[in-house]
């Protein structure tokens, strides 16, 4: 079974003053939880694992927007580097789907999937690239839509999975980090659209949640 780099409950991250944080967010961040460099190092290894398993046929990489776009771009850069320098290589094409399931720092009842044309998935090896899985509700909804398109194979990579009590145990095929039940932002993960423009994955101060609440 796939496992990711585990970050335990007692690991509280790093002092934000030791990292570069955009001025406009300095007051909002409590701690740096996963520094950008560590994200990239782990992503490089995920790319290698994925290519070892899927690298013999054309891959359709499906980015789950908006939170997955940074991870998607960096993962594909690493996969391209392997394609460029390895003994064998496979074509990678890309597609995008947009899902919204959160408002403030809580899940909404309704999961909206936008842009589900995706007809080109028929008979293909599909790699779904997601930012974070909590209960797995969003991913299960997406996977059931994707299966209708009759791909040959579907694999899921998630940068983060959250270990929560109510988690029904859905695990993707590849996992970057396994994190405790904390709300995180940065590296394209948002709080009401803010903090996507932050390189590190961070924990917010409570007063920042009030400030950006809708
Ligand atoms: P699930 O359906 O697995 O419970 O939740 C997955 C979705 O919830 C993710 O795609 C993401 O949009 C959102 N989400 C869950 N936890 C977090 C979090 O800690 N931070 C942010 N920014 N989004 C989260």
Coordinates of C-alpha atoms and ligand atoms in Angstrom, one line a residue:
X1 CA 0.0 0.0 0.0
X2 CA 1.2 3.5 -0.9
X3 CA 2.5 5.6 2.0
X4 CA 3.7 9.2 2.1
X5 CA 6.1 11.1 4.2
X6 CA 4.4 11.2 7.6
X7 CA 4.1 14.4 9.6
X8 CA 2.9 13.6 13.1
X9 CA 0.4 15.6 15.2
X10 CA 3.1 16.8 17.5
X11 CA 5.2 18.2 14.6
X12 CA 4.1 21.8 14.6
X13 CA 6.2 23.0 11.6
X14 CA 8.7 25.9 11.5
X15 CA 9.0 29.4 12.7
X16 CA 7.7 31.5 9.8
X17 CA 10.3 34.2 10.5
X18 CA 13.0 31.9 9.3
X19 CA 11.4 31.7 5.8
X20 CA 10.5 34.2 3.1
X21 CA 6.8 35.0 3.3
X22 CA 5.1 37.6 1.0
X23 CA 4.6 40.8 3.0
X24 CA 0.8 40.8 2.4
X25 CA 0.5 37.5 4.3
X26 CA 3.1 38.0 7.1
X27 CA 0.5 38.7 9.7
X28 CA -1.8 35.8 8.7
X29 CA 0.6 32.9 8.9
X30 CA 1.0 31.0 12.2
X31 CA 3.7 28.5 11.1
X32 CA 5.4 27.1 8.0
X33 CA 4.2 23.5 7.9
X34 CA 5.9 22.0 4.8
X35 CA 8.6 24.2 3.2
X36 CA 8.6 24.6 -0.5
X37 CA 12.0 22.8 -1.0
X38 CA 10.7 19.7 0.8
X39 CA 7.6 19.7 -1.4
X40 CA 9.8 19.7 -4.5
X41 CA 12.1 17.0 -3.3
X42 CA 9.2 14.7 -2.4
X43 CA 7.6 15.5 -5.8
X44 CA 10.7 14.5 -7.7
X45 CA 10.6 11.0 -6.1
X46 CA 6.8 10.7 -6.8
X47 CA 7.5 11.4 -10.4
X48 CA 10.0 8.6 -10.5
X49 CA 7.6 6.1 -8.8
X50 CA 4.8 7.1 -11.2
X51 CA 7.0 6.7 -14.3
X52 CA 8.2 3.3 -13.1
X53 CA 4.6 2.1 -12.8
X54 CA 2.9 4.0 -15.7
X55 CA 5.8 4.9 -18.0
X56 CA 5.2 2.3 -20.7
X57 CA 2.1 4.0 -22.3
X58 CA 0.9 7.4 -23.2
X59 CA -0.3 9.2 -20.0
X60 CA -3.1 11.7 -19.7
X61 CA -2.3 13.8 -16.7
X62 CA -5.5 15.3 -15.3
X63 CA -5.1 18.3 -13.0
X64 CA -7.7 18.9 -10.4
X65 CA -8.1 22.7 -10.2
X66 CA -7.6 25.0 -8.6
X67 CA -5.6 23.6 -5.7
X68 CA -3.7 21.1 -7.7
X69 CA -2.1 23.4 -10.2
X70 CA 1.3 24.0 -8.5
X71 CA 1.8 20.3 -7.7
X72 CA 0.7 19.4 -11.2
X73 CA 3.1 21.8 -12.9
X74 CA 6.1 20.7 -10.7
X75 CA 5.2 17.0 -11.0
X76 CA 5.1 17.3 -14.8
X77 CA 8.4 19.1 -14.8
X78 CA 10.0 16.2 -13.0
X79 CA 8.2 13.6 -15.3
X80 CA 9.5 15.6 -18.3
X81 CA 13.0 15.5 -17.0
X82 CA 12.8 11.7 -16.7
X83 CA 11.4 11.5 -20.2
X84 CA 14.2 13.7 -21.4
X85 CA 17.1 11.8 -19.8
X86 CA 15.9 8.2 -19.5
X87 CA 16.4 5.3 -21.9
X88 CA 12.7 5.3 -22.7
X89 CA 10.0 8.0 -22.8
X90 CA 6.2 8.3 -23.2
X91 CA 4.1 11.1 -24.4
X92 CA 2.2 13.1 -21.7
X93 CA -1.0 15.0 -22.6
X94 CA -2.8 17.2 -20.1
X95 CA -6.4 17.9 -19.2
X96 CA -8.1 19.9 -16.4
X97 CA -11.2 19.5 -14.3
X98 CA -12.3 22.0 -11.7
X99 CA -13.9 20.9 -8.4
X100 CA -15.2 23.1 -5.5
X101 CA -16.0 21.5 -2.2
X102 CA -14.9 24.0 0.5
X103 CA -16.1 27.3 1.8
X104 CA -14.0 29.0 4.5
X105 CA -12.2 26.1 6.3
X106 CA -15.2 23.7 6.1
X107 CA -16.5 21.3 3.5
X108 CA -19.8 22.2 1.7
X109 CA -22.5 19.6 1.1
X110 CA -22.4 20.0 -2.6
X111 CA -19.4 19.0 -4.7
X112 CA -19.4 20.8 -8.0
X113 CA -17.4 19.4 -10.9
X114 CA -16.9 21.9 -13.7
X115 CA -15.5 21.2 -17.2
X116 CA -16.1 17.5 -17.4
X117 CA -15.9 17.1 -21.2
X118 CA -12.9 14.7 -20.9
X119 CA -14.0 12.6 -23.9
X120 CA -10.3 12.0 -24.8
X121 CA -9.9 9.7 -21.7
X122 CA -11.4 6.7 -23.5
X123 CA -8.9 3.8 -23.5
X124 CA -6.1 6.0 -22.0
X125 CA -3.9 5.7 -18.9
X126 CA -5.1 8.5 -16.7
X127 CA -3.1 10.1 -13.8
X128 CA -5.4 12.2 -11.6
X129 CA -3.3 14.9 -9.8
X130 CA -4.9 16.3 -6.7
X131 CA -3.8 18.7 -3.9
X132 CA -5.3 17.2 -0.8
X133 CA -7.6 14.3 0.2
X134 CA -9.4 14.5 3.5
X135 CA -12.5 12.2 3.6
X136 CA -12.0 11.1 0.0
X137 CA -15.6 12.3 -0.8
X138 CA -14.4 14.6 -3.6
X139 CA -12.1 12.0 -5.2
X140 CA -14.7 9.3 -5.1
X141 CA -17.2 11.7 -6.9
X142 CA -14.6 12.5 -9.5
X143 CA -13.6 8.9 -10.0
X144 CA -17.1 7.8 -10.6
X145 CA -17.5 10.4 -13.4
X146 CA -14.1 9.4 -14.9
X147 CA -15.0 5.8 -15.0
X148 CA -17.9 6.6 -17.3
X149 CA -15.4 7.7 -19.9
X150 CA -13.9 4.2 -19.9
X151 CA -10.2 4.9 -19.5
X152 CA -7.9 1.9 -19.6
X153 CA -6.4 2.7 -16.2
X154 CA -6.8 5.4 -13.6
X155 CA -4.2 6.2 -11.0
X156 CA -4.5 9.0 -8.4
X157 CA -1.6 11.0 -6.9
X158 CA -2.3 13.4 -4.1
X159 CA 0.3 15.7 -2.6
X160 CA -1.3 15.5 0.8
X161 CA -3.7 13.2 2.7
X162 CA -5.2 14.3 5.9
X163 CA -5.4 11.8 8.8
X164 CA -8.8 12.5 10.3
X165 CA -11.1 10.5 12.6
X166 CA -14.0 10.5 10.1
X167 CA -11.8 9.4 7.2
X168 CA -13.3 6.3 5.5
X169 CA -9.9 5.1 4.5
X170 CA -9.7 6.2 0.9
X171 CA -6.0 6.1 -0.1
X172 CA -4.7 7.3 -3.5
X173 CA -2.1 5.3 -5.4
X174 CA 0.7 7.8 -4.7
X175 CA 0.9 10.1 -1.6
X176 CA 3.3 13.0 -1.0
X177 CA 2.7 13.7 2.7
X178 CA 0.4 12.3 5.3
X179 CA -0.6 15.2 7.6
X180 CA -2.6 15.6 10.8
X181 CA -6.0 17.1 10.9
X182 CA -5.1 20.8 10.4
X183 CA -6.3 23.3 7.8
X184 CA -3.4 24.1 5.5
X185 CA -2.9 26.8 2.8
X186 CA -0.2 27.7 0.3
X187 CA 1.4 26.1 -2.8
X188 CA -2.0 26.6 -4.6
X189 CA -4.1 25.5 -1.6
X190 CA -6.5 28.4 -0.7
X191 CA -8.6 29.8 2.0
X192 CA -11.5 31.5 0.1
X193 CA -9.1 32.0 -2.9
X194 CA -6.3 33.6 -0.8
X195 CA -2.9 32.1 -0.1
X196 CA -2.5 30.2 -3.4
X197 CA 0.3 32.7 -4.1
X198 CA 2.4 31.4 -1.2
X199 CA 5.2 28.9 -1.8
X200 CA 5.3 27.0 1.5
X201 CA 2.4 25.0 2.9
X202 CA 1.4 26.9 6.0
X203 CA -1.0 27.0 9.0
X204 CA -3.2 30.1 9.3
X205 CA -3.7 32.1 12.4
X206 CA -7.3 32.1 13.7
X207 CA -7.6 35.8 13.1
X208 CA -6.7 35.4 9.5
X209 CA -9.6 33.0 9.0
X210 CA -11.9 35.8 10.4
X211 CA -10.2 38.3 8.1
X212 CA -10.8 36.4 4.9
X213 CA -14.2 34.8 5.8
X214 CA -17.1 35.1 3.4
Ligands
LIG1 P1 -12.5 15.5 0.8 O1 -13.6 15.4 -0.2 O2 -11.4 14.5 0.6 O3 -13.0 15.4 2.2 O4 -11.8 16.9 0.7 C1 -10.9 17.2 -0.3 C2 -11.1 18.7 -0.8 O5 -11.3 19.5 0.4 C3 -9.8 19.2 -1.4 O6 -9.8 19.0 -2.8 C4 -9.7 20.6 -1.0 O7 -10.4 21.4 -1.9 C5 -10.4 20.7 0.3 N1 -9.6 20.6 1.5 C6 -9.5 19.6 2.5 N2 -8.7 19.9 3.5 C7 -8.1 21.1 3.1 C8 -7.1 22.0 3.8 O8 -6.5 21.7 4.8 N3 -6.8 23.1 3.1 C9 -7.4 23.5 1.9 N4 -7.0 24.7 1.4 N5 -8.3 22.7 1.3 C10 -8.7 21.6 1.9

